[in-house]
Coordinates of C-alpha atoms and ligand atoms in Angstrom, one line a residue:
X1 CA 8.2 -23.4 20.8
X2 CA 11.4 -23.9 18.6
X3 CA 14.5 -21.9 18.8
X4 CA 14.4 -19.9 15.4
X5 CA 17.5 -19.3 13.2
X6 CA 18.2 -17.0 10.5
X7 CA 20.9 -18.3 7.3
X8 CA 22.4 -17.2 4.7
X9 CA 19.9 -14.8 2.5
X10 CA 17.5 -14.7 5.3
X11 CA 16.3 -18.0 4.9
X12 CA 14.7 -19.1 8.7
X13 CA 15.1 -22.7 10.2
X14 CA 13.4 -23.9 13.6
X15 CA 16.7 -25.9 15.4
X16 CA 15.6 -29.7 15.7
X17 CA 15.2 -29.7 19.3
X18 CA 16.8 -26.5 21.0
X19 CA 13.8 -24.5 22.5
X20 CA 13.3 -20.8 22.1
X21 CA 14.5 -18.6 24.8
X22 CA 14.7 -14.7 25.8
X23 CA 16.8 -12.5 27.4
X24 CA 16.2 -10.4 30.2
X25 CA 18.5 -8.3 30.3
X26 CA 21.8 -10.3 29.5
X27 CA 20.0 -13.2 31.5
X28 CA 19.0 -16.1 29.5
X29 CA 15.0 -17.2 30.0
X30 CA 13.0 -20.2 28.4
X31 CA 10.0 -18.8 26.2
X32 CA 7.4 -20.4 27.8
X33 CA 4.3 -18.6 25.3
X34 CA 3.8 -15.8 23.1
X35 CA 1.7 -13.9 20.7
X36 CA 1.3 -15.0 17.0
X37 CA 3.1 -12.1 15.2
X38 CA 0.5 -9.4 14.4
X39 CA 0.5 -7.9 10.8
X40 CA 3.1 -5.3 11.0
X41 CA 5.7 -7.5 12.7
X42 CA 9.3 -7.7 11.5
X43 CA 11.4 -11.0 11.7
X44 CA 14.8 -10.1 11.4
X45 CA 18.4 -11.4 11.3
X46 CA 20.8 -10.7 14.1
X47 CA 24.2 -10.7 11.8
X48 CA 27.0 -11.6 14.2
X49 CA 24.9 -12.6 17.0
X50 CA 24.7 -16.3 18.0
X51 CA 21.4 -17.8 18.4
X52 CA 20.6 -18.8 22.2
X53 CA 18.0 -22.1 22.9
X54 CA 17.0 -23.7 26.0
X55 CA 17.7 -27.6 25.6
X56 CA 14.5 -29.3 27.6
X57 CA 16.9 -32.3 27.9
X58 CA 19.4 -31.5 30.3
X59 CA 17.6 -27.4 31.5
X60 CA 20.2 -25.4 30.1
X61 CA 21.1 -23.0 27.4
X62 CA 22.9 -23.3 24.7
X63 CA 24.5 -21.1 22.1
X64 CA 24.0 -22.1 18.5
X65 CA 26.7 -21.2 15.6
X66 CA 25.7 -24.1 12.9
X67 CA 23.1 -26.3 12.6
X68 CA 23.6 -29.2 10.1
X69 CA 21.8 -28.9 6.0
X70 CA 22.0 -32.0 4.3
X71 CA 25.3 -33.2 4.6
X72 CA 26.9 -29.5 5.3
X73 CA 27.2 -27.8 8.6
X74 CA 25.9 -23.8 8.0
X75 CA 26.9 -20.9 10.1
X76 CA 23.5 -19.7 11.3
X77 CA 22.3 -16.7 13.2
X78 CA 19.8 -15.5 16.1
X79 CA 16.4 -13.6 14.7
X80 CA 14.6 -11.3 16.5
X81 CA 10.5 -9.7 15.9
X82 CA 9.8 -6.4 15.9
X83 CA 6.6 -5.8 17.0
X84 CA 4.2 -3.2 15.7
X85 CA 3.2 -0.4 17.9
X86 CA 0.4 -1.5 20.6
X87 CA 2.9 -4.3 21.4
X88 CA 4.7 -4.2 24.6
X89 CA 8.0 -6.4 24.4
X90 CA 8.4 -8.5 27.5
X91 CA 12.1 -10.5 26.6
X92 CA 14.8 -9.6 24.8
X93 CA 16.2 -11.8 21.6
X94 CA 17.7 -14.9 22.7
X95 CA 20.5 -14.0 21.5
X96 CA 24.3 -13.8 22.5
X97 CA 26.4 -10.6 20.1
X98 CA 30.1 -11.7 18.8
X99 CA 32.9 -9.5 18.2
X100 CA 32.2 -9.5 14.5
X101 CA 29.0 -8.3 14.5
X102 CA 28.3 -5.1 13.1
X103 CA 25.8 -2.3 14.8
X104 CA 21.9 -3.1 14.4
X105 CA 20.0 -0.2 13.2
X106 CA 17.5 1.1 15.9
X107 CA 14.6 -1.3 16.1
X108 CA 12.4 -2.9 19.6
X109 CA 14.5 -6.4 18.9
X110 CA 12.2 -9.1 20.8
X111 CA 12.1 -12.7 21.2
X112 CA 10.7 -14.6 18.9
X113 CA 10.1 -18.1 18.3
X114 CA 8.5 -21.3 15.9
X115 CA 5.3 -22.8 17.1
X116 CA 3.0 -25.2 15.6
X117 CA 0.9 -22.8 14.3
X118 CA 3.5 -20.1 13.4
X119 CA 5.8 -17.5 14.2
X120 CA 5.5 -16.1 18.1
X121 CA 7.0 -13.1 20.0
X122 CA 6.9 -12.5 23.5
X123 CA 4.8 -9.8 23.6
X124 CA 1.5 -8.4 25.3
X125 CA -0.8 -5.9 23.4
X126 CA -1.4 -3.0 25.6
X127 CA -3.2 -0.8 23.5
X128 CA -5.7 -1.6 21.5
X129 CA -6.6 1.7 19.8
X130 CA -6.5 1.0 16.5
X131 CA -5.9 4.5 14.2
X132 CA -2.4 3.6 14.9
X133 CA -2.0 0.4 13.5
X134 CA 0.0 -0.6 10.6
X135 CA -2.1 -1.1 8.2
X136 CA -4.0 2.5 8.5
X137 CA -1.4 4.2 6.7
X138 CA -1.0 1.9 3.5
X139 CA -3.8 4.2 1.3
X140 CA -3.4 5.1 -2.1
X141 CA -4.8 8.6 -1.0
X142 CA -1.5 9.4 0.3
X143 CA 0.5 10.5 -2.5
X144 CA -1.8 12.7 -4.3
X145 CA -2.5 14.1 -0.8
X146 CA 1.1 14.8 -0.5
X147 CA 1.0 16.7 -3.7
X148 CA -1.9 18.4 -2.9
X149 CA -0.1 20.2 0.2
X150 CA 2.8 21.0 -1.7
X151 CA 0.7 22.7 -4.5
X152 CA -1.2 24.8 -1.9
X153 CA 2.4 25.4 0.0
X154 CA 5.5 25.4 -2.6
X155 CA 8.0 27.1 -0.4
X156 CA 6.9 25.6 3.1
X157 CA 9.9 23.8 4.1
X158 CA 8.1 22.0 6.9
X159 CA 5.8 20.7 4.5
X160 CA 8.6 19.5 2.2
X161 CA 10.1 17.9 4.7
X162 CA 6.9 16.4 6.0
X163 CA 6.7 14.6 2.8
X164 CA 10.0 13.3 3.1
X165 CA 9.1 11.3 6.6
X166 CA 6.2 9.9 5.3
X167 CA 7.4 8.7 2.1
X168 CA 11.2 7.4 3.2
X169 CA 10.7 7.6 7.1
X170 CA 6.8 6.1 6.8
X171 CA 6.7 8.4 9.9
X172 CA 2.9 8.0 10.8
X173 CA 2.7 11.9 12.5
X174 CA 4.1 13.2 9.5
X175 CA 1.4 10.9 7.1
X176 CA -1.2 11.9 9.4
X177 CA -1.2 15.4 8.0
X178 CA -1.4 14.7 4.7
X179 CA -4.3 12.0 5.4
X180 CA -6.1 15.1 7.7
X181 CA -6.6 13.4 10.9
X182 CA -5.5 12.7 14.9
X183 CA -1.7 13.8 15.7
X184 CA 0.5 15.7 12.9
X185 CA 4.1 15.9 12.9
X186 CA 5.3 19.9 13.2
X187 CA 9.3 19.2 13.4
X188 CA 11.5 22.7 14.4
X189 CA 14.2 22.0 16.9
X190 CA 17.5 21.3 15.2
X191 CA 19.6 21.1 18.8
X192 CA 19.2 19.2 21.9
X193 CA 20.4 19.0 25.5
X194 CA 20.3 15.2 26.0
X195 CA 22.8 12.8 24.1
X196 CA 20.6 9.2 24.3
X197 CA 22.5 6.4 23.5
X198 CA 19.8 5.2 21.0
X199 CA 19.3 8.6 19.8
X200 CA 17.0 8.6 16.3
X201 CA 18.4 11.4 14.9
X202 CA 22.1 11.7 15.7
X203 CA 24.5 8.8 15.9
X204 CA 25.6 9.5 19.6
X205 CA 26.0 5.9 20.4
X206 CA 27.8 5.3 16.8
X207 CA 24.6 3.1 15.6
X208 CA 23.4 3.7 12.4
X209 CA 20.1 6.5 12.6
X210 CA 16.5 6.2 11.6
X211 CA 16.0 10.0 10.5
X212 CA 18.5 12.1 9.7
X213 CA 18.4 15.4 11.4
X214 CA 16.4 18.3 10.8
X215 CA 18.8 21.1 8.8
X216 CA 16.8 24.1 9.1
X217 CA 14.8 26.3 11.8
X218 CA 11.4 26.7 10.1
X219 CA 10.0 29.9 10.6
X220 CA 6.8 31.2 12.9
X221 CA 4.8 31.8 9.5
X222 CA 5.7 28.5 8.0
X223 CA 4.9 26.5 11.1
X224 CA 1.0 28.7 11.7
X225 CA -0.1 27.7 7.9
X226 CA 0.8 24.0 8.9
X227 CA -1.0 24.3 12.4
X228 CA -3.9 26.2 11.9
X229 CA -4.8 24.1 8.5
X230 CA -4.8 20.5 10.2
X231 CA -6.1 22.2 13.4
X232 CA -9.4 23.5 11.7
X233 CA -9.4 21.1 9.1
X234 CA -8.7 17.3 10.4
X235 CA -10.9 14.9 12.5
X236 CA -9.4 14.6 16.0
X237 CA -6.7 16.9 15.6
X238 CA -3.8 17.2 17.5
X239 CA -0.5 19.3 16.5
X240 CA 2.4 17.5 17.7
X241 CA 6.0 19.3 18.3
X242 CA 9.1 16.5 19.5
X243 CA 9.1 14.3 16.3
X244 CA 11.6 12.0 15.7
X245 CA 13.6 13.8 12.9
X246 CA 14.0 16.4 15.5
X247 CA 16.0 17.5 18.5
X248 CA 14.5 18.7 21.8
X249 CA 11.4 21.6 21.3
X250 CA 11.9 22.9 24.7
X251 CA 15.4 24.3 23.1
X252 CA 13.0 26.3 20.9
X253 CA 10.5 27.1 23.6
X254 CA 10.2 30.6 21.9
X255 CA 9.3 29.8 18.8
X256 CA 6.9 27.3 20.0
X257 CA 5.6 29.7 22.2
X258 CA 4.7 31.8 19.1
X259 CA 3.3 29.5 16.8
X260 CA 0.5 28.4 19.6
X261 CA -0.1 31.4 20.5
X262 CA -0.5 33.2 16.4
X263 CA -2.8 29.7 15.7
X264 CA -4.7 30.4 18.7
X265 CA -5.7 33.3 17.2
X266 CA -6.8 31.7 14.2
X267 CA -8.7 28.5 15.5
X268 CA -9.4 27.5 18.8
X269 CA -9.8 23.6 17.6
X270 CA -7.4 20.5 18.7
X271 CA -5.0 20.0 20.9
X272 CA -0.9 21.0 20.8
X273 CA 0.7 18.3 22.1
X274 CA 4.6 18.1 23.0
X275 CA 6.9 15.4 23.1
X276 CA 9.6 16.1 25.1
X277 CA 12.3 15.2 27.2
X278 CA 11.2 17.7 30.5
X279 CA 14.6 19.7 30.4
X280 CA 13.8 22.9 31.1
X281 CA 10.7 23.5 33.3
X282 CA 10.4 27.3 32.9
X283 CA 10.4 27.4 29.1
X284 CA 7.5 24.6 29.5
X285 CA 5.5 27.1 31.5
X286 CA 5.3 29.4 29.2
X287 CA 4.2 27.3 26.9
X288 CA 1.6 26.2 29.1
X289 CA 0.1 29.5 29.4
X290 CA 0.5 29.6 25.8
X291 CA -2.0 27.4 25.4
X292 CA 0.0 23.9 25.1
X293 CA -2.6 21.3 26.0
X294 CA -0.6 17.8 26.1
X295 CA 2.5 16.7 26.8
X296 CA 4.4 13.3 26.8
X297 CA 7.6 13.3 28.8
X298 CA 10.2 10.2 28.2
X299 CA 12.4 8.6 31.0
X300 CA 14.5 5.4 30.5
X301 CA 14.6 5.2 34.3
X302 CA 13.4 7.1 37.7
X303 CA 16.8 6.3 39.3
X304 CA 18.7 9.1 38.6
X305 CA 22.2 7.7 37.7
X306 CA 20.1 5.0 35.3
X307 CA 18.6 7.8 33.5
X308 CA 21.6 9.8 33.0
X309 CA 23.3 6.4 32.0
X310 CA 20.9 7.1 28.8
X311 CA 20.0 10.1 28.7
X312 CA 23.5 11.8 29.2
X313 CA 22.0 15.0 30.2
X314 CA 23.6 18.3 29.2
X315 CA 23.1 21.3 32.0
X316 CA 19.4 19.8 33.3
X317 CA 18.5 16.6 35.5
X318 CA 16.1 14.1 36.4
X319 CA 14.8 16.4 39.0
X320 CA 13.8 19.0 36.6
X321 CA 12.2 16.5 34.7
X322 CA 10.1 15.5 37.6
X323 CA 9.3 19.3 38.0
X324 CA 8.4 19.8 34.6
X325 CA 6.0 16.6 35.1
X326 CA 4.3 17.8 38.4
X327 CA 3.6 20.9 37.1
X328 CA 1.8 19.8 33.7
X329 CA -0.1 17.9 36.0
X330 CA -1.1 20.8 38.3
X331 CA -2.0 22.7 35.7
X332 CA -4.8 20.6 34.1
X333 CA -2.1 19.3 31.0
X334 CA -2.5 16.2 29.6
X335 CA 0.1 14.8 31.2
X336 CA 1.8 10.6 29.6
X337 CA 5.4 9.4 30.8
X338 CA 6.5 7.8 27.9
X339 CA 8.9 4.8 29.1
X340 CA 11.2 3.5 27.5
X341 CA 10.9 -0.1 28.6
X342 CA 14.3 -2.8 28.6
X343 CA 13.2 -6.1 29.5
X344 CA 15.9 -6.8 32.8
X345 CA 16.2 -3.1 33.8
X346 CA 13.1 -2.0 33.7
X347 CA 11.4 -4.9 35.5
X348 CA 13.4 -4.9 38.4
X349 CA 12.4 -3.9 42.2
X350 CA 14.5 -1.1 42.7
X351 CA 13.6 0.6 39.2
X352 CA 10.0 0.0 39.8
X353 CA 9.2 0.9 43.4
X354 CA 11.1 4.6 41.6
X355 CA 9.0 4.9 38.8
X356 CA 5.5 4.3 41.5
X357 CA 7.1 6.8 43.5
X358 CA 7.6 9.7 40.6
X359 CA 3.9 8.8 39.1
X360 CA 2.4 9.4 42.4
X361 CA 4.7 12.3 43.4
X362 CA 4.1 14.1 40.1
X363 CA 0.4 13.0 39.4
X364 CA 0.8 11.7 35.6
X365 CA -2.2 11.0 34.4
X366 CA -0.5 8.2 31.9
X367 CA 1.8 6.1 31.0
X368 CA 3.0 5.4 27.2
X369 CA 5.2 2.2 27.0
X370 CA 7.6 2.0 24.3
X371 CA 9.8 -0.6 23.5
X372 CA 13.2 0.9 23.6
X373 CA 14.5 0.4 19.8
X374 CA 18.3 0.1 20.3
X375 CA 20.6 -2.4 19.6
X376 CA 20.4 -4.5 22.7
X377 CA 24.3 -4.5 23.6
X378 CA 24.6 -0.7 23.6
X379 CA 22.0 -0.8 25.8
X380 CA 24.1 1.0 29.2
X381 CA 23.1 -1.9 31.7
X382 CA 26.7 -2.7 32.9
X383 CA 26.7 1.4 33.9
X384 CA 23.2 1.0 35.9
X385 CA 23.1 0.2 39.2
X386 CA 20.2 -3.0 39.4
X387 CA 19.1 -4.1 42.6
X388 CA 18.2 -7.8 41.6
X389 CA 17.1 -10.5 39.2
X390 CA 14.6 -9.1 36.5
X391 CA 10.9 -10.6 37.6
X392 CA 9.6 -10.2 34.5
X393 CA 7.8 -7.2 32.2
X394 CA 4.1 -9.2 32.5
X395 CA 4.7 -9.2 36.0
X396 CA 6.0 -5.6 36.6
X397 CA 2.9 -4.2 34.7
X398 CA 0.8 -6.2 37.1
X399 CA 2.4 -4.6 39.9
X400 CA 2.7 -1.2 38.4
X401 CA -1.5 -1.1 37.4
X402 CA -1.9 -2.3 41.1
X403 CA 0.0 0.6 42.5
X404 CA -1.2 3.4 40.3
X405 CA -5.1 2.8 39.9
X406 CA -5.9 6.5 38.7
X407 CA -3.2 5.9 35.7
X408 CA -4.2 5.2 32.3
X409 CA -1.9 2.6 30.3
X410 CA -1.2 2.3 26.3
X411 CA 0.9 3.2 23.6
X412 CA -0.3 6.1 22.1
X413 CA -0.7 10.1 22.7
X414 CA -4.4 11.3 23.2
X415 CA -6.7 12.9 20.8
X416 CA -9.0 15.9 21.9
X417 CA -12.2 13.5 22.0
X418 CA -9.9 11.3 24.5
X419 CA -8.9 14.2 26.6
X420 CA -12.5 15.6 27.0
X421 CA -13.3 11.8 28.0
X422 CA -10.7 10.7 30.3
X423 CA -10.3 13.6 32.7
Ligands
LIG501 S1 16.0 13.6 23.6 FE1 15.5 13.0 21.5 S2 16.7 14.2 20.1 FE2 17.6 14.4 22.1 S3 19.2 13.0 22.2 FE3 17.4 12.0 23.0 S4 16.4 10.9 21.3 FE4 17.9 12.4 20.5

């Protein structure tokens, strides 16, 4: 597998001889395989990061600046994949960041490399579930479904900005309610009691955003007509608050409170589902009784100074995370960890014998993996304390399915039909 290398305009080159490498971590690793790049998949330029190879000939790395066109030496640099969801990353871009280089937007940058037979990642698919994938959500039906929501609702502002995500964000939660099927966006928290590093919606760590922000608090009427339509209306539905354009819904517990509650009354179909970041364990119990019947909690880490390395927590901690997560489980809630995996932090033996430990403390009953999307150099590693070399991501989810049988694995929240069949 060729070290691959990104030029001016894009154009990609496989070096003559250097071989492709990882990192884990900020440790170097030869690629020794990987998955042809799935439809979906991204290549993409690293500007301002050098390219790093292995060279077979003498087993080291080397960092690449040039490589030599014609007669002209060319200032080249590293590429990373992006894989599409399903995808777990297992190495890092081989790839080494220069004082010049500007901040990457927020994307799961993987290594990549050139094989005979194409473009390869280092990746594993680890969910195969395939309502999710890319190439559901390219239908002509879209747009005149968009309209047809905005006829029935002109003044519903979630709506309108529901059309937004799925048009410029190509958010599939938001596109799902327009489509009338599985999990639909309902966005409503403005603030948030976390500051992550890679935050999506507010440039905390000075990286460019994905969504901006949303700039309104929707009300309890607005946020029922969106529920109880795609609730008594869509195949496999599940309303979803904690949506990327969003802050934290447990800051809004009482207005979520309502609006399951209100559509209660109205239909008793689907699921409400919550993505959240476990703040505030009371609010959550209310919701709970409410009638809230999923809920996916993310953690960057089960050590509690590497999670507040990322997480930057305002008035909570891990600890009440960990309670918010027991009790979901205790009381019957769907209840997915969704971690936020980093090739060299995540994989090592002092993060994972943590992250056994809170699963079968709290009784989860899954765990999402999700490729961190961050530039990989504001990633807080040097603030973490590691205990050891990274043994690999294949490896650590090999260890981790060994030590938690009763857990389910994937990618994606659950929809009702899952729920009925999996517990
Ligand atoms: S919990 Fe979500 S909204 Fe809050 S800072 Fe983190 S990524 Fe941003």
């Amino acid at each position: 597998m060729k070290l691959l290398l990104a030029g001016e305009n894009d154009t990609l080159y496989a070096h003559p001889f250097l071989r492709a490498a990882g990192m884990a971590g900020e440790e170097p690793v030869a690629l020794r395989s990987g998955a042809p790049v799935a439809y979906g998949t991204r290549l993409m330029s690293m500007p301002g990061w050098d390219a790093v190879g292995f060279d077979p000939g003498s087993g080291s790395f080397e960092t690449v600046q040039e490589i030599k066109l014609g007669r002209r030496w060319r200032r080249v640099f590293a590429v990373a994949a992006v894989p599409p969801p399903g995808y777990l990353r297992l190495l890092l871009p081989g790839a080494k960041r220069t004082p010049a280089a500007p901040l990457l937007p927020l994307w799961a940058y993987t290594a990549a490399g050139a094989a005979a037979r194409g473009e390869i990642m280092a990746t594993l698919r680890v969910d195969r579930r395939r309502r999710w994938d890319t190439a559901c959500y390219d239908t002509p039906a879209l747009a005149p479904a968009i309209e047809a929501w905005k006829k029935r609702y002109p003044k519903n502002r979630i709506v309108a900005q529901l059309a937004r995500c799925a048009t410029e964000y190509f958010c599939s939660t938001a596109r799902n309610l327009f489509l009338g099927r599985y999990e639909a966006a309902l966005p409503l928290a403005r603030a948030c009691n976390s500051r992550c590093v890679g935050c999506i919606s507010k440039r905390h760590g000075g990286h460019p955003c994905s969504q901006e922000r949303i700039g309104f608090s929707p009300s309890a009427d607005e946020a029922v007509d969106v529920a109880a339509r795609h609730l008594s209306r869509a195949r496999d539905p599940v309303v979803s608050f904690g949506q990327g354009c969003e802050g934290e819904p447990l800051t809004a517990a009482t207005l979520v409170e309502e609006i399951v509650r209100r559509t209660r009354a109205e239909t008793p179909q689907g699921v409400f589902n919550m993505n959240t970041n476990g703040s505030l364990p009371s609010a959550f119990e209310r919701l709970v009784k409410a009638g809230l019947g999923s809920v996916r909690v993310s953690l960057s880490s089960a050590v509690a100074g590497n999670y507040d390395a990322y997480f930057r927590p305002r008035g909570y901690s891990l600890s009440d995370v960990k309670r918010t997560i027991r009790l979901s489980a205790r009381r019957g809630v769907f209840t997915s960890i969704n971690l936020l995996v980093f090739p060299g932090v995540t994989d090592t033996k002092g993060e994972t014998e943590a992250f056994v430990d809170l699963v079968e403390e709290t009784g989860a009953n899954f765990i999402q993996l999700r490729n961190l999307s961050i530039d990989p150099s504001l990633y807080p590693v040097r603030g973490m304390k590691l205990d050891g070399a990274a043994f690999g991501m294949s490896e650590w989810l090999r260890l981790v399915k060994e030590a938690l049988p009763r857990v389910g694995f994937g990618c994606y929240n659950p929809t009702p039909s899952e729920i009925r069949r999996w517990t």
